[in-house]
Short mmCIF file of N, CA and C in Angstrom, two decimals:
data_model
loop_
_atom_site.label_atom_id
_atom_site.label_comp_id
_atom_site.label_asym_id
_atom_site.label_seq_id
_atom_site.Cartn_x
_atom_site.Cartn_y
_atom_site.Cartn_z
N UNK A 7 1.14 -1.15 0.23
CA UNK A 7 -0.10 -0.18 0.02
C UNK A 7 0.74 1.32 0.35
N UNK A 8 0.68 2.24 -0.58
CA UNK A 8 1.18 3.38 -0.51
C UNK A 8 0.65 4.80 -0.27
N UNK A 9 -0.80 4.45 0.12
CA UNK A 9 -1.35 4.89 0.76
C UNK A 9 -2.63 6.40 0.11
N UNK A 10 -3.24 6.90 0.95
CA UNK A 10 -4.44 7.98 0.35
C UNK A 10 -3.33 8.69 -0.51
N UNK A 11 -2.47 9.18 -0.62
CA UNK A 11 -1.88 10.28 -1.08
C UNK A 11 -1.64 9.89 -2.28
N UNK A 12 -1.24 8.55 -2.58
CA UNK A 12 -0.83 8.37 -3.94
C UNK A 12 -1.89 7.84 -4.49
N UNK A 13 -3.07 7.26 -4.04
CA UNK A 13 -4.25 6.97 -5.06
C UNK A 13 -4.71 8.80 -5.21
N UNK A 14 -4.72 9.51 -3.93
CA UNK A 14 -4.89 11.02 -4.76
C UNK A 14 -4.45 11.32 -5.95
N UNK A 15 -3.13 11.05 -5.81
CA UNK A 15 -2.72 11.59 -7.28
C UNK A 15 -2.55 11.09 -8.16
N UNK A 16 -2.86 9.76 -7.71
CA UNK A 16 -3.32 8.96 -9.62
C UNK A 16 -4.47 9.74 -9.70
N UNK A 17 -5.79 9.39 -8.56
CA UNK A 17 -6.85 10.37 -9.50
C UNK A 17 -7.26 11.67 -9.84
N UNK A 18 -6.26 12.57 -9.53
CA UNK A 18 -6.10 13.73 -10.13
C UNK A 18 -5.35 13.74 -11.48
N UNK A 19 -4.44 12.58 -11.60
CA UNK A 19 -3.54 12.67 -13.01
C UNK A 19 -4.69 12.04 -14.01
N UNK A 20 -5.36 11.20 -13.45
CA UNK A 20 -6.16 10.33 -14.27
C UNK A 20 -7.33 11.50 -14.62
N UNK A 21 -7.92 12.51 -13.64
CA UNK A 21 -8.94 13.36 -14.29
C UNK A 21 -8.47 14.51 -14.67
N UNK A 22 -7.12 14.70 -15.15
CA UNK A 22 -6.60 15.59 -15.82
C UNK A 22 -6.82 15.19 -17.16
N UNK A 23 -6.07 13.91 -17.29
CA UNK A 23 -6.28 13.35 -18.67
C UNK A 23 -7.48 13.66 -19.16
N UNK A 24 -8.36 13.25 -18.64
CA UNK A 24 -9.70 13.26 -19.10
C UNK A 24 -10.40 14.45 -19.47
N UNK A 25 -10.02 15.80 -18.73
CA UNK A 25 -10.25 17.04 -19.18
C UNK A 25 -9.61 17.28 -20.09
N UNK A 26 -7.88 17.04 -20.42
CA UNK A 26 -7.34 17.07 -21.66
C UNK A 26 -8.24 16.32 -22.73
N UNK A 27 -8.48 15.34 -23.14
CA UNK A 27 -9.15 14.75 -23.58
C UNK A 27 -10.62 15.47 -24.01
N UNK A 28 -11.51 15.78 -22.96
CA UNK A 28 -12.54 16.62 -23.27
C UNK A 28 -12.38 18.13 -24.12
N UNK A 29 -10.92 18.42 -23.74
CA UNK A 29 -10.91 20.20 -24.12
C UNK A 29 -10.54 19.88 -25.45
N UNK A 30 -9.63 18.61 -26.10
CA UNK A 30 -9.04 18.15 -27.18
C UNK A 30 -10.40 18.01 -28.32
N UNK A 31 -11.23 16.86 -27.67
CA UNK A 31 -12.26 16.80 -28.48
C UNK A 31 -13.36 18.02 -28.77
N UNK A 32 -13.66 19.34 -27.83
CA UNK A 32 -14.40 19.96 -27.93
C UNK A 32 -13.80 20.91 -29.20
N UNK A 33 -12.22 20.77 -28.91
CA UNK A 33 -11.13 21.98 -29.90
C UNK A 33 -11.84 21.15 -31.50
N UNK A 34 -11.78 19.88 -31.63
CA UNK A 34 -12.17 19.00 -33.07
C UNK A 34 -13.31 19.15 -33.47
N UNK A 35 -14.31 19.14 -32.59
CA UNK A 35 -15.50 19.80 -32.85
C UNK A 35 -16.20 21.11 -33.57
N UNK A 36 -15.55 22.01 -32.70
CA UNK A 36 -15.23 23.25 -33.52
C UNK A 36 -14.64 23.26 -34.58
N UNK A 37 -13.65 22.63 -35.00
CA UNK A 37 -12.94 22.76 -36.33
C UNK A 37 -13.53 22.34 -37.13
N UNK A 38 -14.61 21.38 -36.80
CA UNK A 38 -15.34 20.99 -37.92
C UNK A 38 -16.59 21.50 -38.43
N UNK A 39 -17.18 22.43 -37.07
CA UNK A 39 -18.42 23.09 -37.56
C UNK A 39 -17.67 24.45 -37.91
N UNK A 40 -16.30 25.28 -38.05
CA UNK A 40 -15.88 26.03 -38.47
C UNK A 40 -15.90 26.12 -40.16
N UNK A 41 -15.90 24.79 -40.52
CA UNK A 41 -15.60 24.85 -42.06
C UNK A 41 -17.15 25.37 -42.73
#
């Protein structure tokens, strides 16, 4: 066990990746509709 801190750090990193993916997806949608 690494403890709660490690789990929290992993969750934060995973959440950051999800948010980045969502931002990339929204930017891609905007490119499609901009044409």
